[in-house]
GROMACS .gro file of C-alpha atoms in nm:
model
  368
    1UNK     CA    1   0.307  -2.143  -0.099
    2UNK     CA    2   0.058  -1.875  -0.274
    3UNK     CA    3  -0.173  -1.646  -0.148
    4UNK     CA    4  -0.188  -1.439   0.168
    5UNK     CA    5  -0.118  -1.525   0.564
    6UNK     CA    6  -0.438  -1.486   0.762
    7UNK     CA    7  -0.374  -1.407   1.101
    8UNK     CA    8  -0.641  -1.648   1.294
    9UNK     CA    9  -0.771  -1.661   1.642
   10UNK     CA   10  -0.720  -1.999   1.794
   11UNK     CA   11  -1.066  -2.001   1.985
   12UNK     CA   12  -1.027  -2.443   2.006
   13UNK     CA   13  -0.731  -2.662   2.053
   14UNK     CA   14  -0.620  -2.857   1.731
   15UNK     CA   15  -0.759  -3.163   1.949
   16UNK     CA   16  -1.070  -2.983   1.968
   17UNK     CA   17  -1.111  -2.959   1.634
   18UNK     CA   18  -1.035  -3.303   1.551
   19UNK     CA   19  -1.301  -3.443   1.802
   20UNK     CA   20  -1.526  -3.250   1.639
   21UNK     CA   21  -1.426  -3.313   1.258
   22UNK     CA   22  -1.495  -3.684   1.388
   23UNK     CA   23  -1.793  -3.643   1.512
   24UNK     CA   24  -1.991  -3.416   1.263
   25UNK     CA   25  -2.216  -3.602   0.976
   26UNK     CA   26  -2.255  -3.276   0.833
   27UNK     CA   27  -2.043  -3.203   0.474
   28UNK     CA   28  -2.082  -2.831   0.538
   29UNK     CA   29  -1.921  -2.823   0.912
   30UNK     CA   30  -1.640  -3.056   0.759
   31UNK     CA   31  -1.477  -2.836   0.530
   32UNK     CA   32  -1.486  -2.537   0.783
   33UNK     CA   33  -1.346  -2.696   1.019
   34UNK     CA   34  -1.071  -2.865   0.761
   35UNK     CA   35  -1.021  -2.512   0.637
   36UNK     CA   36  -0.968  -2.378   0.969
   37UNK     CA   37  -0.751  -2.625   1.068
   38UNK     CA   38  -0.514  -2.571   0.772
   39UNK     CA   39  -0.498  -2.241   0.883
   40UNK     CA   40  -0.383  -2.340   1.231
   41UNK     CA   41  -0.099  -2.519   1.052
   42UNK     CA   42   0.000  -2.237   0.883
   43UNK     CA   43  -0.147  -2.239   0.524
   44UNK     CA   44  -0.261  -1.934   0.313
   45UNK     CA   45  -0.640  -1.842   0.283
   46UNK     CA   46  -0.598  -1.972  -0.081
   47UNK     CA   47  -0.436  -2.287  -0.015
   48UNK     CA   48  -0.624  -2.363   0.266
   49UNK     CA   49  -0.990  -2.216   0.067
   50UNK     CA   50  -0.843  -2.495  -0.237
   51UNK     CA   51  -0.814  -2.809  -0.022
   52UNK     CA   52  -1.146  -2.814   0.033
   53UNK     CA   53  -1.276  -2.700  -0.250
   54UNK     CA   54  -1.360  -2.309  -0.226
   55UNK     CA   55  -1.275  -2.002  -0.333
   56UNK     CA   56  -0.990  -1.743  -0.161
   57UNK     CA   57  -1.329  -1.493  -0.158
   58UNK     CA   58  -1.537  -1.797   0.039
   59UNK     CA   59  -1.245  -1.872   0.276
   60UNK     CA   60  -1.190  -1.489   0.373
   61UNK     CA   61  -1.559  -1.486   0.422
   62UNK     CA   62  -1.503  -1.824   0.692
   63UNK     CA   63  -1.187  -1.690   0.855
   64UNK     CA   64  -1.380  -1.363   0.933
   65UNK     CA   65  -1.701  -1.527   1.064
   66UNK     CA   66  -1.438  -1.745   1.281
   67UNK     CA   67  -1.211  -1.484   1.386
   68UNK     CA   68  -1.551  -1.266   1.515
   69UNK     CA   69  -1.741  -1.567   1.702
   70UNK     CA   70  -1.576  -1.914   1.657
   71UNK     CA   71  -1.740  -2.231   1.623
   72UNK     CA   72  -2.080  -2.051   1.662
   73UNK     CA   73  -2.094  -1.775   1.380
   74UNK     CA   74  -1.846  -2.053   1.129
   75UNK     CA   75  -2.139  -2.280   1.180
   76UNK     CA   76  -2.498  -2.116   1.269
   77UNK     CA   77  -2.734  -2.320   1.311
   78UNK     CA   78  -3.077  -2.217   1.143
   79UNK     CA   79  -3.330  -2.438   1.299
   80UNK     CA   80  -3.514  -2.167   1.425
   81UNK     CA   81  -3.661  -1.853   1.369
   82UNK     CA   82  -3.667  -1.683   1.041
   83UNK     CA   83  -3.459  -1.849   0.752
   84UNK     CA   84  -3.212  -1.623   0.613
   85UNK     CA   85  -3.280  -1.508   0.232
   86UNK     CA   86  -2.968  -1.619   0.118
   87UNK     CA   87  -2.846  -1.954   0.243
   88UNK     CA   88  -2.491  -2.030   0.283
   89UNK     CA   89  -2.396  -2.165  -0.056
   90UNK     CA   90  -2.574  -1.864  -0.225
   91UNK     CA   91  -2.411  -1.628  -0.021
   92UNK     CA   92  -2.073  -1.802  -0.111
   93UNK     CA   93  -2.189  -1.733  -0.491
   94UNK     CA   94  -2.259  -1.387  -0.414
   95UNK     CA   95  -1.927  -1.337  -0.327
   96UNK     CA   96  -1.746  -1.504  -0.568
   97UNK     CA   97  -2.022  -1.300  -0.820
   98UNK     CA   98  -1.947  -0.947  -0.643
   99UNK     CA   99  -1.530  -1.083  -0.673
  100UNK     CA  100  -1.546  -1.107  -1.046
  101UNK     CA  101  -1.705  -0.778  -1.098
  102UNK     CA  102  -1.574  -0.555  -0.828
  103UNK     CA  103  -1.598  -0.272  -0.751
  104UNK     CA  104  -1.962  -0.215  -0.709
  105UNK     CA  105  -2.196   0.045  -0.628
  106UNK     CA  106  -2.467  -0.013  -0.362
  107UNK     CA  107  -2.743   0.023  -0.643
  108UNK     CA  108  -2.542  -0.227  -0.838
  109UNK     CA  109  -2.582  -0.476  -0.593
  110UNK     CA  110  -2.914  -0.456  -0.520
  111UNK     CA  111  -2.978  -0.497  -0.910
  112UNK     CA  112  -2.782  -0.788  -0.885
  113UNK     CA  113  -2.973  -0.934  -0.563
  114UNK     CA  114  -3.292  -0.910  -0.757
  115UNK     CA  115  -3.245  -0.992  -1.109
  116UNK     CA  116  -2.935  -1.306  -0.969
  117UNK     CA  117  -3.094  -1.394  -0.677
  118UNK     CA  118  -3.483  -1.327  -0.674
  119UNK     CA  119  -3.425  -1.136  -0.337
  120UNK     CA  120  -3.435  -0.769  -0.204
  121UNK     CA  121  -3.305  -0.624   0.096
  122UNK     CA  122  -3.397  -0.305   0.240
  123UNK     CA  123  -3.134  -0.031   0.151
  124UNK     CA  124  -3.116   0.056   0.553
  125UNK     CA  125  -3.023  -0.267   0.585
  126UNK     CA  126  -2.801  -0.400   0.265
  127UNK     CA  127  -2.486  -0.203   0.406
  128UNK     CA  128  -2.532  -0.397   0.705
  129UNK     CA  129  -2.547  -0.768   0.456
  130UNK     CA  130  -2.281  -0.680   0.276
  131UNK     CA  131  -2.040  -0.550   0.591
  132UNK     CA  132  -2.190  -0.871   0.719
  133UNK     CA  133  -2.038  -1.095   0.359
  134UNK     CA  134  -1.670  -0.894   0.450
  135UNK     CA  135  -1.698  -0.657   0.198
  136UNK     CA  136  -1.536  -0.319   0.232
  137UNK     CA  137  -1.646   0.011   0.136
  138UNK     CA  138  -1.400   0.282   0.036
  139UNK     CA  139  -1.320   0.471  -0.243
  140UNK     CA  140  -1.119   0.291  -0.509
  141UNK     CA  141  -0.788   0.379  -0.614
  142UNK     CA  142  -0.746   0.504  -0.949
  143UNK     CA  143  -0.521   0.279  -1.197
  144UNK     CA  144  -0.353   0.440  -1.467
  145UNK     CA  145  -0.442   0.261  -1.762
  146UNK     CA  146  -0.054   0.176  -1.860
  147UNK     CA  147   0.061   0.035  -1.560
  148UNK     CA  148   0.227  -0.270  -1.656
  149UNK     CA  149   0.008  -0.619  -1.505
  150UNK     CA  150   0.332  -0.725  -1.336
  151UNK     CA  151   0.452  -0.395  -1.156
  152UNK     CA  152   0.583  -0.630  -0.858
  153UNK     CA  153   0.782  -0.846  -1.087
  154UNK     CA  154   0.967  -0.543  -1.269
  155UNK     CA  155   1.024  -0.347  -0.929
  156UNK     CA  156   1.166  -0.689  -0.803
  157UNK     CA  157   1.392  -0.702  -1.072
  158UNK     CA  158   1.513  -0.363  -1.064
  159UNK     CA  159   1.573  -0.402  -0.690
  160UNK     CA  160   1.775  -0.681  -0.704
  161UNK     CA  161   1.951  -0.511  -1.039
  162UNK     CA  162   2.083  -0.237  -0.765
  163UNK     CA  163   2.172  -0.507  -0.494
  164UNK     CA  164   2.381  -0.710  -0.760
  165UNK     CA  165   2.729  -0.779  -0.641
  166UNK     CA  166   2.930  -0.874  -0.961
  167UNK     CA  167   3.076  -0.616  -1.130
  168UNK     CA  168   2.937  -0.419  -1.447
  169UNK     CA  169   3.097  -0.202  -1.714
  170UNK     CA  170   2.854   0.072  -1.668
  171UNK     CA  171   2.742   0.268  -1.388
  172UNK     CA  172   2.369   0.125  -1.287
  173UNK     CA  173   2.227   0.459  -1.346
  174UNK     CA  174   2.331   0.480  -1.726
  175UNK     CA  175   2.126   0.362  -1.962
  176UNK     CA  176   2.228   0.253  -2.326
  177UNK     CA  177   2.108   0.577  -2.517
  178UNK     CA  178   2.343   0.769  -2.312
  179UNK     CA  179   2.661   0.944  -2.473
  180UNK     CA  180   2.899   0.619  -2.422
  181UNK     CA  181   3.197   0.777  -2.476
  182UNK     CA  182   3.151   1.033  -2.148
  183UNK     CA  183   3.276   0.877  -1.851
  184UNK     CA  184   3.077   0.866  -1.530
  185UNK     CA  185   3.245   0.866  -1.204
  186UNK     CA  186   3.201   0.953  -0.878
  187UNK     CA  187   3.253   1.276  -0.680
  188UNK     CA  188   3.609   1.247  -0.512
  189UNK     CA  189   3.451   1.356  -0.180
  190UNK     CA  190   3.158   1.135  -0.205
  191UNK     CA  191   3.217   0.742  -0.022
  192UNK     CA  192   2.950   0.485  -0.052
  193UNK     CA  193   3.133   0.212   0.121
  194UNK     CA  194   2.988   0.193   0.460
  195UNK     CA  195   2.680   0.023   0.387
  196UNK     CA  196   2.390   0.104   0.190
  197UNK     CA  197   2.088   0.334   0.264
  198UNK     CA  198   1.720   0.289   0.137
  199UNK     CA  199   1.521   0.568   0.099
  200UNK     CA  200   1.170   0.695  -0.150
  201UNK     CA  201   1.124   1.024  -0.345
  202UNK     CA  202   0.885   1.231  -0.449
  203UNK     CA  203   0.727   1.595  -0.479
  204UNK     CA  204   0.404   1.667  -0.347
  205UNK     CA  205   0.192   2.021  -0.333
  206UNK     CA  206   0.000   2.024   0.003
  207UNK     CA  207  -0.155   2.351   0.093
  208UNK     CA  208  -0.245   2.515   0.432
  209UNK     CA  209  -0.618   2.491   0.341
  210UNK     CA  210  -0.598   2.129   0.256
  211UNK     CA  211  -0.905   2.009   0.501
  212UNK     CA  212  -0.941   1.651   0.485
  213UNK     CA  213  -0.999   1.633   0.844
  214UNK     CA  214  -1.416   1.603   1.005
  215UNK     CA  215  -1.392   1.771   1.340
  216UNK     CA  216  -1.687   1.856   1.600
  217UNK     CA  217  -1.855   2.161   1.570
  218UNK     CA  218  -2.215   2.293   1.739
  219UNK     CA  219  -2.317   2.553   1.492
  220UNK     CA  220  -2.212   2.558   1.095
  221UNK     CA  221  -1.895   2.359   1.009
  222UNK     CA  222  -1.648   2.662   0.937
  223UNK     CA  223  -1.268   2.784   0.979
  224UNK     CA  224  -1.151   3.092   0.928
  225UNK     CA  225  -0.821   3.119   0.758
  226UNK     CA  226  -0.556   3.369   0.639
  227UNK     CA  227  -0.495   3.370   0.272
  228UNK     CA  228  -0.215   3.146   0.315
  229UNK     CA  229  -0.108   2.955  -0.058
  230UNK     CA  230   0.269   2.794  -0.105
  231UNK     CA  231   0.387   2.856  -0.443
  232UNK     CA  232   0.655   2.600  -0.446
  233UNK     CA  233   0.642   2.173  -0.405
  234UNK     CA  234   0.721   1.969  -0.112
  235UNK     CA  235   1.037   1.727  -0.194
  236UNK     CA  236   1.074   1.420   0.017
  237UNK     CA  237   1.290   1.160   0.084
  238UNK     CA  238   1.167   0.885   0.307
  239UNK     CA  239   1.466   0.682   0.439
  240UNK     CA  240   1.464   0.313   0.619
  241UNK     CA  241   1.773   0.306   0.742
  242UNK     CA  242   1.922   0.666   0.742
  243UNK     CA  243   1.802   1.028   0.739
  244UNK     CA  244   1.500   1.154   0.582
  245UNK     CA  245   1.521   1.499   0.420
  246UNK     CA  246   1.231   1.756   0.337
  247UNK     CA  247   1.316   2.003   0.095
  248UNK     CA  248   1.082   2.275  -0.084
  249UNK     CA  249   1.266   2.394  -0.411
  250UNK     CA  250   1.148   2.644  -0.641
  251UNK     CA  251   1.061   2.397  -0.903
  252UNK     CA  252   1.060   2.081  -1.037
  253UNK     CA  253   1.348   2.124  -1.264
  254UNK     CA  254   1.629   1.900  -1.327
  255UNK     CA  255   1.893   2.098  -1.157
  256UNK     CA  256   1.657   2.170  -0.858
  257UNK     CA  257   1.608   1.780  -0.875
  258UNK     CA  258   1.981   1.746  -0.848
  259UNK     CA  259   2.013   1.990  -0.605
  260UNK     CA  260   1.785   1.819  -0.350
  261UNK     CA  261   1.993   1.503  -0.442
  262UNK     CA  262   2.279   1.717  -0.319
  263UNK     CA  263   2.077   1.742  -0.011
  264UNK     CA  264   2.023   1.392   0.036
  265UNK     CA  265   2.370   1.294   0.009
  266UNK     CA  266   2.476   1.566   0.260
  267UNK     CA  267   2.199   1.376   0.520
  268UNK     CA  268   2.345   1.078   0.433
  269UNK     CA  269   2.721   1.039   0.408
  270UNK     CA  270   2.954   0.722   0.395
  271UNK     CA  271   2.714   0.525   0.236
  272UNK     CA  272   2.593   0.408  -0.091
  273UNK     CA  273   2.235   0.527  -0.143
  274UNK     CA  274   1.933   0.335  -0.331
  275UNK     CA  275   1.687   0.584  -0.418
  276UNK     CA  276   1.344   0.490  -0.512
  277UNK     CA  277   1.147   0.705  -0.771
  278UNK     CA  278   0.890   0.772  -1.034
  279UNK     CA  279   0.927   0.835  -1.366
  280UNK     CA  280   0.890   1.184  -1.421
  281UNK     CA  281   1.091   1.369  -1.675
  282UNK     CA  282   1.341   1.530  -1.499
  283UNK     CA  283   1.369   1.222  -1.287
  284UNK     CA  284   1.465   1.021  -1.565
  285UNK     CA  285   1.675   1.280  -1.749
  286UNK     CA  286   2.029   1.180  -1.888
  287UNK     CA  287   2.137   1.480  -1.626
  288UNK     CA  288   1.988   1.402  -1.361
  289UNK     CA  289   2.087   1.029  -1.354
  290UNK     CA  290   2.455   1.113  -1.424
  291UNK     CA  291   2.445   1.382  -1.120
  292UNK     CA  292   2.288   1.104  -0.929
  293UNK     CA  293   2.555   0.864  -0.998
  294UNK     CA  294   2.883   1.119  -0.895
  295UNK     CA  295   2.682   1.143  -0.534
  296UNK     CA  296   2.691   0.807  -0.540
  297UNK     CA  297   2.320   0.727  -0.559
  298UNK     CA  298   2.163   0.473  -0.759
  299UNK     CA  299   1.829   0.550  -0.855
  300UNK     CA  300   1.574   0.237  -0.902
  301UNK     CA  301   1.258   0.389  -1.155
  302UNK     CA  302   0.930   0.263  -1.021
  303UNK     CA  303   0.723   0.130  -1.293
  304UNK     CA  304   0.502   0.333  -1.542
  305UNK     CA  305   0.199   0.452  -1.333
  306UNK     CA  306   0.233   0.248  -1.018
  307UNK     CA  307   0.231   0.521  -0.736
  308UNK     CA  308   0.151   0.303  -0.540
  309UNK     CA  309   0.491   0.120  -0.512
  310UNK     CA  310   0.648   0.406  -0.331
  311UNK     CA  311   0.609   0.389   0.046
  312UNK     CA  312   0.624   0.750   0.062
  313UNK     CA  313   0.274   0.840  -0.053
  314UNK     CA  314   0.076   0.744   0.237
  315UNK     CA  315   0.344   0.959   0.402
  316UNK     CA  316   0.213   1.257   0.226
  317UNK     CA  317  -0.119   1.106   0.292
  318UNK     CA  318  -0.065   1.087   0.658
  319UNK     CA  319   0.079   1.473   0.651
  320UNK     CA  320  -0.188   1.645   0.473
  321UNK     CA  321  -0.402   1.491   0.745
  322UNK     CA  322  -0.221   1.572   1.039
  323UNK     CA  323  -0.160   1.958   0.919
  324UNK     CA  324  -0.514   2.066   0.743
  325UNK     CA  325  -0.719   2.193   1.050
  326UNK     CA  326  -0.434   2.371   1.167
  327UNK     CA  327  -0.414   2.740   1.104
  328UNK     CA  328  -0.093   2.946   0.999
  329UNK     CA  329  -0.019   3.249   0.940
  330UNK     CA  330   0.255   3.259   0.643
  331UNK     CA  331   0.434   2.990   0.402
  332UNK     CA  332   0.758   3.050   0.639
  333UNK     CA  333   0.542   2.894   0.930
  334UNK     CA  334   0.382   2.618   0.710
  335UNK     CA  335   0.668   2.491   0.582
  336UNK     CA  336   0.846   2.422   0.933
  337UNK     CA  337   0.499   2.265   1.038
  338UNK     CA  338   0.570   2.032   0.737
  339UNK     CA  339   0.907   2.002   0.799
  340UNK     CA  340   0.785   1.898   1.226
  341UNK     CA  341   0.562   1.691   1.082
  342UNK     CA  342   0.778   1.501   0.817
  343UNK     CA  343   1.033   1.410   1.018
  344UNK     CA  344   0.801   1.266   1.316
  345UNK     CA  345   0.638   1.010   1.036
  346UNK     CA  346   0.934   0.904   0.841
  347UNK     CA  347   1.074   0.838   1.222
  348UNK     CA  348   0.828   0.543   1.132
  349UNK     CA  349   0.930   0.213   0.937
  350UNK     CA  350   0.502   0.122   0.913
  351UNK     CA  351   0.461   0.297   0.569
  352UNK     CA  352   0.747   0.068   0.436
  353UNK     CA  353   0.604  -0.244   0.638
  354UNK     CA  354   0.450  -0.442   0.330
  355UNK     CA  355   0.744  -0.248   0.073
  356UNK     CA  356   1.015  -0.442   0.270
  357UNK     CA  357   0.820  -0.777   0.297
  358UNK     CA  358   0.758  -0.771  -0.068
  359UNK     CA  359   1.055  -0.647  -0.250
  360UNK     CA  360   1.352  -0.584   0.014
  361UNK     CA  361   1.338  -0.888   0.204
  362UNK     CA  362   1.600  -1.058   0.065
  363UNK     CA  363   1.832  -0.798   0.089
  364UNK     CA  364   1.818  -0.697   0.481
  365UNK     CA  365   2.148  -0.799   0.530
  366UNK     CA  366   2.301  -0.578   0.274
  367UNK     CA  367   2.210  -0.249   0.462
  368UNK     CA  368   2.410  -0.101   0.718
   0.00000   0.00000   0.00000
């Protein structure tokens, strides 16, 4: 099955819907209801958008309108009052039209509206249209122009690469340009055989004056702050199934890397660890991966410029937010706020929610 699960409120029985499937004339009212129906019995928004003969774009459009007012809004009736500018089957070509071209700016669409469409909406009104069509408005997320088309596919691979059970010659965190002649091994104090622990990396840089935050004020919008600036990143490890760590070394060198490894392992002991990562340099550093592998960590490289693979930045996201209007006095004080704050989101398996789904699934029973 491809596509995505759409959640979908059951406002009629399935009997319901049949009656009514054999009593409508109308072509139109068919294929919703068909469409919801396949829903009902489980199918995707694309499968269910394909079987009668629409797009994914026109059958999130239907779900919503169903999901909001049933029968009613999935099938309006407009024998009276005003016709609408855009009848059904052009706003179904809108959609697909905005789809192709996305993202859009408002100015963009109303170009498109006139010059496509021969209409033209009031711009007090077109954000209500287009909320109206399902569309969302938010600021896009920047791409890096070399991340690979099939990031999922290569992270899949690399998971299941760690999870592999046979045997290999070489440790999973060499790589074939290494020295082969130096052996790798693990620290003799180090065991990794009481389960396996999943857990995200990275460094961040948030700042005391960070204010991402809109709070009520009744005069001019301002907060005074002490000159408050932390010199040093934010290292984080963000663990499913064991302890997450906060760490602020002096910098983002390879032995400080290691040394917050060090950390890791210390947080987490008895197991074997899977640590998820990008791809900076002294990430992916012949040292670092051969400390890495004597703590008994295997480290899986997200791919080239796909941030958003790693659970852990709407972590960061999440504490930025929580910890710009507050006020503090010194970096000593801000960093145990971070520290407070860390640890009460990574007590939280939601940031990972979609991560595990996707790539960890099949693996669930391999943890400890």
């Amino acid at each position: 099955m491809t596509g995505r699960e759409k959640e979908i409120v059951r406002h009629l029985s399935e009997d319901d819907l049949d009656r009514l499937l054999t009593q409508t004339d109308s072509e139109k009212v068919s294929k919703r209801l068909t469409f919801i129906k396949r829903l009902y019995k489980g199918a995707t928004l694309e499968d269910a958008a394909d079987d009668v003969g629409k797009s994914q774009s026109t059958g999130s459009l239907w779900a919503k309108r169903w999901n909001e007012g049933g029968l009613g809004k999935l099938t309006p009736n407009f024998g009276g009052g005003r016709p609408p500018k855009l009848g059904d089957d052009e706003r179904e070509r809108l959609i697909e039209r905005l789809e192709e071209g996305e993202p859009w700016k408002k100015q963009e669409i109303q170009h498109l509206l006139n010059t496509e469409f021969d209409v033209e909406f009031h711009p007090n009104y077109l954000p209500r249209f287009l909320s109206d069509l399902g569309l969302s408005y938010a600021i896009p997320r920047t791409e890096r122009p070399d991340r690979p088309d099939n990031a999922d596919a290569i992270l899949d691979e690399r998971v299941s690469d760690a999870f592999a059970e046979d045997e290999v010659d070489e440790p999973h965190n060499k790589q074939p340009e290494d020295d082969s002649d130096e052996e790798w091994t693990v620290d003799d104090d180090v065991r990794t055989d009481g389960g396996t622990t999943v857990g995200f990396f990275d460094i961040s840089h948030p700042q005391p004056w960070d204010n991402s935050q809109r709070l009520y004020t009744v005069s001019e919008p301002t907060i005074t702050r002490p000159l408050v600036k932390i010199d040093t990143p934010a290292a984080g490890f963000y663990a499913l199934n064991g302890e997450s760590v906060l760490q602020f070394p002096p910098t983002q060198e390879k032995e400080q890397i290691c040394a917050c490894f060090k950390e890791v392992r210390e947080q987490n002991p008895g197991e074997r660890i899977l640590l998820v990562l990008d791809n900076f340099s002294s990430h992916i550093c012949a040292h670092t991966r051969k400390r890495a592998h004597e703590l008994g960590i295997d480290l899986i490289f997200l791919p080239v410029g796909s941030p958003h693979l790693n659970p852990i930045e709407p972590v960061w996201k999440s504490l930025k937010w929580e910890s710009s209007p507050l006020i503090v006095e010194g970096a000593a004080e801000y960093r145990a706020l971070l520290d407070e704050i860390f640890t009460k989101l990574t007590d939280q398996l939601s940031f990972a929610g979609s991560w595990i789904k996707n790539h960890l699934s099949g693996f669930i029973q391999k943890l400890r």
